[in-house]
Amino acid sequence: MPMVLLECDKDIPEREQHVYIKAEGENTTMFLPASNVATIPGTLSERGCSFCGAKLVIGAVIKDTIQLIHGPIGCAYDTWHTKRYISDNDNFQLKYAWSSGMKESHVIFGGEKQLEKSINEAFDAMPESKRMFLYTTCTTALIGDDTRAVARRVMDQRPDVDIFIIECPGFAGVSQSKGHHVLNISWMNDKVGTLEPEITSPYTINFIGDYNIQGDTFLLQEYWDRLGIQVIAHFTGNATYDELRCMHRAQLNVVNCARSAGYIANELKKRYGIPRLDMDAWGFRYMADGLRKIGAFFGIEDKVEQLIEEEYAKYKPQLDWYRERLTGKKMAIWTGGPRLWHWTRAVEEDLGVEVVAMSSKFGHQEDFEKAIARGRVGTVYIDDANEKEFFEVIDMVRPDVIFTGPRVGELVKKMHIPYINGHAYHNGPYMGFLGFVNLARDMYNAVKSPMWKLAAQDIREV
Amino acid sequence: MENKIEQLTEYIQKDCLWQFFSRAWDREENIEGVLNGTEALLTGPVEEATSDMDRCHMADAKVLSRAFTSSFGWIRDMNKEELHALFQGVKQRMREIVITSSHNEELHVKNY
């Protein structure tokens, strides 16, 4: 089947290039949705801005760093406290956000003095923190504030602090994906290689594209510890600023989220010759195969097999209990991009769940190549879906559960369809062996809950 | 042979992330590295990897060769020449799907 023009899109026919239903015998050389292109006027996108991609997704995860947003207060508030990436230092990064608090007068007369004052105030208020991520926003980029010059001046006055500049205003790209890109490349250019790590193991990796959502990083760290592997840097789950400066010393880059962080893995390969090994950290077989590859790289296959055996013994019976009860259920994945291809076969293989619709906010064509190659025939694949498309697709495929973000989640809850937070999880972590049991449990609780039927009843008629 | 090539290609398409790296040159490098390694593991002898890149390709190749032998019993009955022809065919199909006929407009962008 070629690309599809949904009924709700008849007045914006360009949307046909973004919606695909896979037919038997088709592959991505025949059809591939347009993606990572500007949202078409007239369609109400679910996307975030480029600044949000840099700050909310990657930068703000770092646990010991002041996050200063040079712009009006809303840019700081709206990217604060909305995602559950925890840390082992009492969640410093979740508690605090800083803004230069731009006002109209700063726009007229320039905001650099205000920025310098804000940087100093932040370091004075947090004397333990010597590291800062400094972001430009739409307002301060448009008026041309020179954040680099201001940061240099502060660093000259305060030699013990280090400031990283991210020049990625909200309008810089078509979605949050541009923010991922800018942060990756800027970090590579400005900070990687500026500090040397202490090497404590003959086996060293960077684990790239994991943001410690509800403890994913903690769970994976247990595996690395058992295998004797030193993680030079997690990019960026539970990471410190200085760990990330040492990424050039790892022997291997293990990549989970290739969309938000593939860039830095590519650059580390190009500039330092560190190979890139992609894996799926969600799902039993995927996780086991990922560990096997790492084991093969370092020649520690026996240790890896032992770990897998222990984890299977502990968690596979629990997974199978859920599999018995979830087989045949239909699921939709409406998230950012990579979880489409990470999850579609993992839930099918491990839980017998069929993914009937996938939608990506900011995925590129590379993500759709992966999702369509792994996805089922008859499944609907959408780029940058809008609300009306969600309603129409729900009518078409009738999912039993939808993994998506809180915004779309609220929408589908009103239709009495169970929703699970596909970004920040309901009760994670979801990575690793224990994590996938958690995902299965949340799916089971959602699908089997009697609440959905009760919620549909009109209490005046009961 | 064509049918066998399609079976392996379909397995790789559904399973392997290395085929979908960001740029055409990365994909080409991985197709060569991983599939040559897989062939070597199935035919032997395997030369010791001399670089980190080779070790990385062999890591993927080990998992893939194990999957091939467990999913496609007929692969064990093939001799060295037949396996070589098989893997040449798979490499050609992979190049076609993920590089030469791919609609991915970012494959040839100069920078990452």
Coordinates of C-alpha atoms in Angstrom, one line a residue:
Chain A
M1 CA 0.0 0.0 0.0
P2 CA 1.4 3.4 -0.9
M3 CA 1.4 6.4 1.4
V4 CA -2.0 7.2 2.9
L5 CA -4.1 10.4 3.0
L6 CA -6.2 10.1 6.1
E7 CA -9.8 11.4 6.0
C8 CA -8.9 14.1 8.6
D9 CA -6.1 15.3 6.4
K10 CA -8.1 16.0 3.3
D11 CA -7.5 19.8 3.6
I12 CA -3.8 19.3 4.2
P13 CA -2.9 16.8 1.5
E14 CA 0.8 17.2 2.1
R15 CA 0.3 14.9 5.1
E16 CA 0.1 12.0 2.8
Q17 CA 3.9 11.9 2.6
H18 CA 4.0 11.3 6.3
V19 CA 1.6 8.4 6.8
Y20 CA 2.3 4.9 5.6
I21 CA 0.6 1.5 6.1
K22 CA 2.9 -1.4 5.4
A23 CA 1.7 -4.1 3.0
E24 CA 3.0 -7.6 2.4
G25 CA 6.2 -7.7 0.4
E26 CA 7.0 -4.0 0.8
N27 CA 10.3 -2.7 2.2
T28 CA 11.7 0.8 2.7
T29 CA 13.1 1.1 -0.8
M30 CA 9.5 1.4 -2.0
F31 CA 8.0 3.7 0.6
L32 CA 9.5 5.8 3.4
P33 CA 7.7 8.6 5.2
A34 CA 9.0 12.1 4.9
S35 CA 10.4 13.1 8.3
N36 CA 12.6 15.7 10.1
V37 CA 11.0 18.3 7.9
A38 CA 9.1 21.4 8.9
T39 CA 5.6 20.8 10.2
I40 CA 3.0 21.7 7.7
P41 CA 0.9 24.8 8.5
G42 CA -2.6 23.7 9.5
T43 CA -1.5 20.6 11.4
L44 CA -1.3 20.8 15.2
S45 CA 2.0 19.2 15.9
E46 CA 3.0 17.5 19.1
R47 CA 6.6 18.4 18.6
G48 CA 8.9 20.3 21.0
C49 CA 11.3 23.1 20.1
S50 CA 15.0 22.7 19.4
F51 CA 16.0 24.3 22.7
C52 CA 13.9 21.8 24.5
G53 CA 15.7 18.9 22.7
A54 CA 19.0 20.2 23.9
K55 CA 18.0 21.1 27.5
L56 CA 15.2 18.8 28.5
V57 CA 16.4 15.6 26.8
I58 CA 20.2 15.7 27.2
G59 CA 21.7 18.6 29.1
A60 CA 19.4 18.8 32.2
V61 CA 20.0 15.1 33.0
I62 CA 23.6 15.8 34.2
K63 CA 23.6 15.6 37.9
D64 CA 26.1 18.2 39.1
T65 CA 25.6 21.1 36.7
I66 CA 23.9 24.4 36.9
Q67 CA 21.4 24.7 34.0
L68 CA 21.1 28.4 33.2
I69 CA 18.7 29.4 30.5
H70 CA 19.3 32.8 29.0
G71 CA 15.8 33.9 28.1
P72 CA 12.4 34.7 29.5
I73 CA 11.4 32.6 32.6
G74 CA 9.0 30.4 30.6
C75 CA 11.7 28.7 28.7
A76 CA 13.2 27.5 32.0
Y77 CA 10.0 26.6 33.7
D78 CA 8.6 24.6 30.8
T79 CA 11.7 22.5 30.6
W80 CA 12.0 21.9 34.3
H81 CA 10.8 19.0 36.4
T82 CA 8.8 17.3 33.7
K83 CA 10.9 14.2 33.1
R84 CA 11.9 11.6 35.7
Y85 CA 15.6 11.2 35.2
I86 CA 16.9 10.6 38.7
S87 CA 20.4 10.7 40.1
D88 CA 22.4 9.3 43.0
N89 CA 23.1 12.8 44.4
D90 CA 19.7 13.6 45.8
N91 CA 18.4 14.7 42.4
F92 CA 20.1 18.0 42.2
Q93 CA 19.3 18.3 38.5
L94 CA 15.6 17.8 39.1
K95 CA 15.3 20.3 42.0
Y96 CA 16.8 23.3 40.4
A97 CA 16.6 25.4 37.2
W98 CA 18.1 28.8 36.6
S99 CA 16.9 31.6 34.3
S100 CA 18.4 35.0 33.4
G101 CA 14.8 36.2 33.5
M102 CA 14.8 38.3 30.4
K103 CA 12.4 41.2 30.4
E104 CA 11.4 43.8 27.7
S105 CA 14.1 46.2 28.8
H106 CA 16.8 43.6 28.3
V107 CA 15.5 42.9 24.8
I108 CA 15.7 46.6 24.0
F109 CA 19.1 47.3 25.6
G110 CA 20.7 43.9 25.4
G111 CA 20.8 41.1 27.9
E112 CA 24.5 40.4 28.4
K113 CA 24.8 42.4 31.7
Q114 CA 21.8 40.6 33.0
L115 CA 23.3 37.2 31.9
E116 CA 26.6 37.9 33.6
K117 CA 24.8 38.9 36.8
S118 CA 22.7 35.7 36.6
I119 CA 25.8 33.5 36.1
N120 CA 27.5 35.0 39.1
E121 CA 24.4 34.8 41.2
A122 CA 24.0 31.1 40.3
F123 CA 27.6 30.2 41.2
D124 CA 27.3 32.2 44.4
A125 CA 24.1 30.6 45.5
M126 CA 25.5 27.1 44.7
P127 CA 29.1 27.3 45.9
E128 CA 29.5 23.5 45.6
S129 CA 28.6 23.6 41.8
K130 CA 31.5 24.6 39.5
R131 CA 30.0 23.5 36.2
M132 CA 27.3 25.2 34.1
F133 CA 25.4 24.5 30.9
L134 CA 24.3 27.9 29.4
Y135 CA 21.6 27.9 26.8
T136 CA 20.5 30.6 24.4
T137 CA 16.8 30.8 23.6
C138 CA 14.7 32.4 20.8
T139 CA 14.7 35.8 22.4
T140 CA 18.4 36.1 23.2
A141 CA 19.5 34.6 19.9
L142 CA 17.3 37.1 18.0
I143 CA 18.8 40.1 19.8
G144 CA 22.3 38.6 19.3
D145 CA 23.6 38.4 22.9
D146 CA 27.1 37.0 22.8
T147 CA 26.9 34.3 25.5
R148 CA 30.4 33.0 24.7
A149 CA 32.0 36.3 25.5
V150 CA 30.1 36.6 28.7
A151 CA 31.0 33.1 29.7
R152 CA 34.7 33.7 28.9
R153 CA 34.6 36.8 31.1
V154 CA 33.1 34.9 34.0
M155 CA 35.5 32.0 33.7
D156 CA 38.4 34.5 33.7
Q157 CA 37.1 36.0 37.0
R158 CA 36.3 32.5 38.4
P159 CA 39.1 30.1 37.3
D160 CA 37.6 27.2 39.1
V161 CA 34.3 27.2 37.1
D162 CA 33.7 25.7 33.6
I163 CA 30.8 26.8 31.4
F164 CA 29.5 25.0 28.3
I165 CA 27.5 27.1 25.8
I166 CA 24.6 25.6 23.8
E167 CA 23.6 27.9 21.0
C168 CA 20.3 26.3 20.1
P169 CA 17.3 28.6 20.2
G170 CA 13.9 27.1 19.9
F171 CA 13.5 28.1 16.2
A172 CA 16.8 26.5 15.2
G173 CA 15.3 23.4 13.6
V174 CA 12.1 21.7 12.8
S175 CA 11.8 19.8 16.2
Q176 CA 13.6 18.9 19.3
S177 CA 15.9 16.7 17.2
K178 CA 17.9 19.7 16.2
G179 CA 18.7 20.4 19.9
H180 CA 20.0 16.9 20.3
H181 CA 22.3 17.4 17.3
V182 CA 23.6 20.8 18.4
L183 CA 24.3 19.7 21.9
N184 CA 26.1 16.5 20.7
I185 CA 28.4 18.3 18.3
S186 CA 29.0 21.3 20.5
W187 CA 30.0 19.1 23.4
M188 CA 32.3 17.2 21.1
N189 CA 33.9 20.3 19.8
D190 CA 34.2 22.2 23.1
K191 CA 34.6 19.7 25.9
V192 CA 35.5 16.1 24.9
G193 CA 39.2 15.6 25.4
T194 CA 39.7 18.4 27.9
L195 CA 40.1 16.1 30.9
E196 CA 41.7 12.7 31.5
P197 CA 39.9 9.9 33.4
E198 CA 41.3 7.5 35.9
I199 CA 41.2 4.1 34.2
T200 CA 40.3 1.3 36.6
S201 CA 39.5 -1.6 34.3
P202 CA 41.0 -3.1 31.1
Y203 CA 37.4 -2.9 29.7
T204 CA 36.1 0.7 29.1
I205 CA 33.0 1.9 27.4
N206 CA 30.9 5.0 27.0
F207 CA 27.2 4.1 27.3
I208 CA 25.5 6.6 25.0
G209 CA 21.8 7.5 24.7
D210 CA 20.4 6.5 28.1
Y211 CA 19.0 9.2 30.4
N212 CA 18.4 7.2 33.6
I213 CA 14.7 7.4 33.3
Q214 CA 13.4 6.1 36.6
G215 CA 16.8 4.4 37.1
D216 CA 17.6 2.8 33.8
T217 CA 21.3 3.8 34.2
F218 CA 21.4 2.4 37.8
L219 CA 20.1 -1.0 36.6
L220 CA 22.5 -1.2 33.7
Q221 CA 25.4 -0.1 35.9
E222 CA 24.8 -3.3 38.0
Y223 CA 25.5 -5.3 34.8
W224 CA 28.7 -3.3 34.0
D225 CA 29.9 -3.8 37.6
R226 CA 29.3 -7.5 37.5
L227 CA 31.2 -7.7 34.2
G228 CA 34.1 -5.6 35.4
I229 CA 33.5 -3.0 32.7
Q230 CA 34.3 0.7 33.5
V231 CA 31.9 3.2 32.1
I232 CA 33.9 6.3 31.4
A233 CA 30.8 8.3 30.7
H234 CA 27.1 7.7 30.5
F235 CA 25.7 10.1 27.9
T236 CA 24.0 11.5 30.0
G237 CA 22.1 9.4 32.6
N238 CA 23.4 10.1 36.2
A239 CA 26.5 11.6 34.6
T240 CA 28.8 14.4 35.8
Y241 CA 30.0 17.2 33.6
D242 CA 33.6 16.1 34.0
E243 CA 33.0 12.4 33.2
L244 CA 31.6 13.5 29.9
R245 CA 34.8 15.4 29.1
C246 CA 36.6 12.1 29.3
M247 CA 34.6 10.3 26.6
H248 CA 37.7 10.1 24.2
R249 CA 39.3 7.5 26.4
A250 CA 36.7 4.7 26.1
Q251 CA 37.6 1.6 24.0
L252 CA 34.0 1.2 22.8
N253 CA 30.9 3.4 22.4
V254 CA 27.8 1.4 23.1
V255 CA 24.8 3.3 21.7
N256 CA 21.2 2.8 22.8
C257 CA 19.3 6.0 21.6
A258 CA 20.9 6.5 18.2
R259 CA 18.5 9.4 17.5
S260 CA 19.5 11.7 20.4
A261 CA 23.1 10.7 20.7
G262 CA 24.3 8.9 17.5
Y263 CA 26.0 12.1 16.5
I264 CA 28.6 12.0 19.3
A265 CA 29.2 8.3 18.8
N266 CA 29.9 9.0 15.1
E267 CA 32.2 11.9 15.9
L268 CA 34.1 9.8 18.5
K269 CA 34.6 7.2 15.8
K270 CA 35.8 9.7 13.3
R271 CA 38.1 11.7 15.5
Y272 CA 39.3 9.1 18.0
G273 CA 38.8 5.8 16.2
I274 CA 36.4 4.5 18.9
P275 CA 34.1 2.0 17.3
R276 CA 30.3 2.3 17.7
L277 CA 28.2 -0.7 18.7
D278 CA 24.4 -0.1 18.7
M279 CA 22.1 -2.2 20.9
D280 CA 18.6 -2.3 22.2
A281 CA 18.5 -2.1 26.0
W282 CA 14.8 -2.9 26.2
G283 CA 13.6 -6.6 25.9
F284 CA 15.1 -9.9 27.1
R285 CA 16.5 -11.2 23.8
Y286 CA 17.7 -7.8 22.7
M287 CA 19.4 -7.1 26.0
A288 CA 21.0 -10.5 26.1
D289 CA 22.3 -10.1 22.5
G290 CA 23.6 -6.6 23.3
L291 CA 25.5 -7.9 26.3
R292 CA 26.9 -10.8 24.2
K293 CA 28.3 -8.3 21.7
I294 CA 30.0 -6.3 24.4
G295 CA 31.3 -9.6 25.9
A296 CA 32.6 -10.6 22.5
F297 CA 34.4 -7.3 22.0
F298 CA 36.3 -7.6 25.2
G299 CA 36.7 -11.4 25.2
I300 CA 34.6 -11.9 28.3
E301 CA 31.9 -14.1 26.8
D302 CA 31.8 -16.5 29.8
K303 CA 31.1 -13.8 32.3
V304 CA 28.3 -12.4 30.1
E305 CA 26.7 -15.8 29.6
Q306 CA 26.7 -16.3 33.4
L307 CA 25.1 -12.9 33.9
I308 CA 22.4 -13.7 31.3
E309 CA 21.7 -17.1 32.8
E310 CA 21.3 -15.6 36.3
E311 CA 19.0 -12.8 35.0
Y312 CA 16.9 -15.2 33.0
A313 CA 16.5 -17.6 36.0
K314 CA 15.4 -14.7 38.1
Y315 CA 13.1 -12.8 35.7
K316 CA 12.0 -15.0 32.8
P317 CA 9.3 -16.8 34.8
Q318 CA 7.8 -13.4 35.7
L319 CA 8.0 -12.2 32.1
D320 CA 6.3 -15.5 31.0
W321 CA 3.5 -14.9 33.5
Y322 CA 2.7 -11.6 31.8
R323 CA 3.2 -13.0 28.3
E324 CA 0.5 -15.6 28.9
R325 CA -1.9 -12.8 29.8
L326 CA -0.9 -10.2 27.2
T327 CA -0.5 -12.3 24.1
G328 CA -2.6 -11.0 21.3
K329 CA -3.1 -7.5 22.8
K330 CA -2.7 -4.6 20.4
M331 CA -0.4 -1.7 21.3
A332 CA 0.3 1.7 19.8
I333 CA 3.7 3.5 20.3
W334 CA 3.4 7.2 19.9
T335 CA 6.7 8.6 21.2
G336 CA 9.7 10.5 20.0
G337 CA 11.3 8.2 17.4
P338 CA 13.7 5.5 18.6
R339 CA 11.3 3.7 20.9
L340 CA 9.3 2.7 17.9
W341 CA 12.0 0.5 16.6
H342 CA 13.4 -0.4 20.0
W343 CA 10.1 -1.7 21.2
T344 CA 8.1 -3.1 18.3
R345 CA 9.8 -6.5 18.1
A346 CA 10.7 -6.6 21.7
V347 CA 7.1 -6.6 22.9
E348 CA 6.2 -9.0 20.1
E349 CA 8.9 -11.5 20.9
D350 CA 8.8 -11.2 24.6
L351 CA 5.2 -10.6 25.3
G352 CA 3.2 -11.6 22.2
V353 CA 1.9 -8.1 21.9
E354 CA 1.2 -6.7 18.4
V355 CA 2.2 -3.1 17.6
V356 CA -0.5 -1.8 15.3
A357 CA 0.4 1.8 15.1
M358 CA 3.6 3.8 15.5
S359 CA 4.0 7.6 15.5
S360 CA 7.2 9.6 15.8
K361 CA 7.5 13.2 16.8
F362 CA 11.1 13.9 15.7
G363 CA 12.4 10.7 14.2
H364 CA 14.4 11.0 11.0
Q365 CA 14.1 8.7 7.9
E366 CA 16.8 6.5 9.5
D367 CA 14.3 5.8 12.4
F368 CA 11.5 5.0 9.9
E369 CA 13.8 2.6 8.0
K370 CA 14.4 0.8 11.3
A371 CA 10.7 0.9 12.5
I372 CA 9.3 -0.3 9.1
A373 CA 11.9 -3.0 8.7
R374 CA 11.1 -4.4 12.2
G375 CA 7.4 -3.5 12.2
R376 CA 4.4 -5.6 11.2
V377 CA 2.5 -5.7 8.0
G378 CA -0.7 -3.6 8.4
T379 CA 0.8 -1.3 11.0
V380 CA 0.3 2.4 10.6
Y381 CA 3.5 4.5 10.6
I382 CA 3.2 8.2 11.0
D383 CA 5.6 11.1 11.2
D384 CA 4.8 14.2 13.3
A385 CA 1.2 13.1 13.9
N386 CA -1.5 15.6 14.8
E387 CA -4.4 15.1 17.2
K388 CA -7.0 14.4 14.5
E389 CA -4.8 11.7 13.0
F390 CA -4.5 10.1 16.4
F391 CA -8.3 9.9 16.7
E392 CA -8.6 8.5 13.2
V393 CA -5.9 5.9 13.7
I394 CA -7.5 4.8 17.0
D395 CA -10.7 4.1 15.1
M396 CA -8.7 2.2 12.4
V397 CA -6.6 -0.1 14.6
R398 CA -8.4 -0.2 18.0
P399 CA -5.4 -0.5 20.2
D400 CA -5.7 -2.1 23.7
V401 CA -3.0 0.2 25.1
I402 CA -1.1 3.2 23.9
F403 CA 2.5 4.1 25.0
T404 CA 2.9 7.8 24.6
G405 CA 3.6 11.1 26.4
P406 CA 1.4 12.8 29.0
R407 CA -0.2 15.2 26.5
V408 CA -1.5 12.6 24.1
G409 CA -2.0 10.3 27.1
E410 CA -4.6 12.7 28.5
L411 CA -6.3 12.7 25.2
V412 CA -6.6 8.9 24.9
K413 CA -7.6 8.5 28.5
K414 CA -10.7 10.5 27.7
M415 CA -11.5 7.9 25.1
H416 CA -11.1 5.2 27.9
I417 CA -8.1 3.6 26.3
P418 CA -5.3 2.8 28.7
Y419 CA -2.2 4.9 28.3
I420 CA 1.3 4.3 29.6
N421 CA 3.9 7.0 29.7
G422 CA 6.2 6.0 26.9
H423 CA 8.7 8.8 27.6
A424 CA 9.2 8.8 31.4
Y425 CA 7.5 5.5 32.2
H426 CA 4.8 4.7 34.7
N427 CA 6.8 2.5 37.1
G428 CA 10.2 2.0 35.7
P429 CA 13.0 1.4 35.0
Y430 CA 12.1 -0.4 31.8
M431 CA 15.6 -1.3 30.5
G432 CA 17.3 -4.6 31.1
F433 CA 15.7 -7.8 32.3
L434 CA 14.0 -6.5 35.4
G435 CA 13.0 -3.4 33.5
F436 CA 11.1 -5.3 30.8
V437 CA 9.2 -7.2 33.5
N438 CA 8.3 -3.7 34.9
L439 CA 7.0 -2.7 31.5
A440 CA 5.0 -5.9 31.2
R441 CA 3.5 -5.3 34.6
D442 CA 2.5 -1.8 33.8
M443 CA 1.0 -2.9 30.5
Y444 CA -0.9 -5.7 32.3
N445 CA -2.2 -3.4 34.9
A446 CA -3.3 -0.9 32.3
V447 CA -5.0 -3.4 30.0
K448 CA -6.7 -5.4 32.8
S449 CA -7.9 -2.4 34.9
P450 CA -11.7 -2.3 35.3
M451 CA -11.5 1.4 35.6
W452 CA -11.8 2.0 31.8
K453 CA -15.2 0.4 31.6
L454 CA -16.4 2.1 34.8
A455 CA -15.2 5.5 33.5
A456 CA -17.3 5.0 30.4
Q457 CA -20.5 4.7 32.4
D458 CA -22.7 7.8 32.9
I459 CA -23.2 7.8 36.6
R460 CA -26.6 9.4 36.2
E461 CA -27.7 6.2 34.5
V462 CA -26.2 3.7 36.9
Chain B
M1 CA 20.3 -19.6 -3.7
E2 CA 18.1 -16.5 -4.3
N3 CA 15.6 -17.7 -1.7
K4 CA 18.4 -18.3 0.8
I5 CA 19.8 -14.8 0.2
E6 CA 16.3 -13.4 0.8
Q7 CA 15.9 -15.3 4.1
L8 CA 19.1 -14.0 5.5
T9 CA 18.4 -10.5 4.3
E10 CA 15.0 -10.5 5.9
Y11 CA 16.6 -11.7 9.2
I12 CA 19.2 -8.9 9.1
Q13 CA 16.5 -6.3 8.2
K14 CA 14.4 -7.2 11.2
D15 CA 17.2 -7.6 13.7
C16 CA 20.4 -5.7 13.0
L17 CA 21.0 -2.1 13.9
W18 CA 24.4 -1.9 12.2
Q19 CA 22.8 -1.8 8.8
F20 CA 21.1 1.5 9.6
F21 CA 24.0 3.7 10.7
S22 CA 23.8 7.3 9.8
R23 CA 25.7 7.7 6.6
A24 CA 26.2 5.6 3.4
W25 CA 29.9 5.1 4.2
D26 CA 29.2 3.8 7.7
R27 CA 26.6 1.3 6.3
E28 CA 29.0 0.1 3.7
E29 CA 31.8 -0.4 6.3
N30 CA 29.4 -2.4 8.5
I31 CA 28.0 -4.5 5.7
E32 CA 31.5 -5.5 4.7
G33 CA 32.9 -5.9 8.2
V34 CA 30.0 -7.7 9.9
L35 CA 29.1 -10.0 7.0
N36 CA 32.7 -10.9 6.1
G37 CA 33.1 -11.7 9.8
T38 CA 30.0 -13.8 9.8
E39 CA 31.1 -15.7 6.8
A40 CA 34.5 -16.3 8.3
L41 CA 32.9 -17.6 11.5
L42 CA 30.8 -20.1 9.5
T43 CA 33.7 -21.3 7.2
G44 CA 36.8 -20.8 9.4
P45 CA 39.5 -20.2 10.1
V46 CA 39.0 -16.8 11.7
E47 CA 41.9 -14.4 11.7
E48 CA 42.5 -12.5 14.9
A49 CA 41.0 -9.0 14.8
T50 CA 43.8 -6.4 14.5
S51 CA 41.9 -3.2 15.2
D52 CA 39.1 -2.1 17.5
M53 CA 36.8 -1.6 14.5
D54 CA 37.5 -5.3 13.4
R55 CA 36.7 -6.4 17.0
C56 CA 33.5 -4.5 16.9
H57 CA 32.4 -6.0 13.6
M58 CA 33.3 -9.5 14.9
A59 CA 31.2 -8.9 18.0
D60 CA 28.2 -8.3 15.8
A61 CA 29.2 -11.2 13.5
K62 CA 29.4 -13.6 16.4
V63 CA 25.8 -13.0 17.5
L64 CA 24.6 -13.0 13.8
S65 CA 26.4 -16.3 13.0
R66 CA 24.8 -17.9 16.0
A67 CA 21.4 -16.7 15.0
F68 CA 21.9 -17.9 11.4
T69 CA 22.9 -21.4 12.4
S70 CA 20.0 -21.8 14.9
S71 CA 17.3 -20.3 12.6
F72 CA 18.5 -21.6 9.2
G73 CA 19.5 -25.3 9.5
W74 CA 20.4 -25.5 5.9
I75 CA 23.4 -23.1 6.4
R76 CA 25.3 -25.9 8.1
D77 CA 25.1 -28.1 5.0
M78 CA 26.7 -25.5 2.7
N79 CA 30.3 -25.8 1.7
K80 CA 32.8 -22.9 1.7
E81 CA 32.2 -21.9 -1.9
E82 CA 28.5 -21.9 -1.5
L83 CA 28.7 -19.9 1.7
H84 CA 30.9 -17.4 -0.1
A85 CA 28.4 -17.0 -2.9
L86 CA 25.6 -16.8 -0.4
F87 CA 27.2 -13.9 1.5
Q88 CA 28.2 -12.1 -1.6
G89 CA 24.5 -12.2 -2.5
V90 CA 23.4 -11.0 0.9
K91 CA 25.9 -8.1 0.9
Q92 CA 24.6 -7.1 -2.5
R93 CA 21.0 -7.1 -1.3
M94 CA 21.9 -5.2 1.9
R95 CA 23.7 -2.5 -0.2
E96 CA 20.7 -2.2 -2.4
I97 CA 18.1 -1.9 0.4
V98 CA 20.0 0.4 2.8
I99 CA 22.3 2.3 0.5
T100 CA 21.7 2.5 -3.2
S101 CA 17.9 2.3 -3.3
S102 CA 17.3 3.9 0.1
H103 CA 15.1 6.9 0.2
N104 CA 16.9 8.2 3.3
E105 CA 18.0 11.7 2.2
E106 CA 20.6 12.0 5.0
L107 CA 22.8 9.1 3.8
H108 CA 25.1 11.3 1.8
V109 CA 25.2 14.4 4.0
K110 CA 28.9 15.2 4.5
N111 CA 28.9 15.9 8.2
Y112 CA 27.3 14.0 11.0

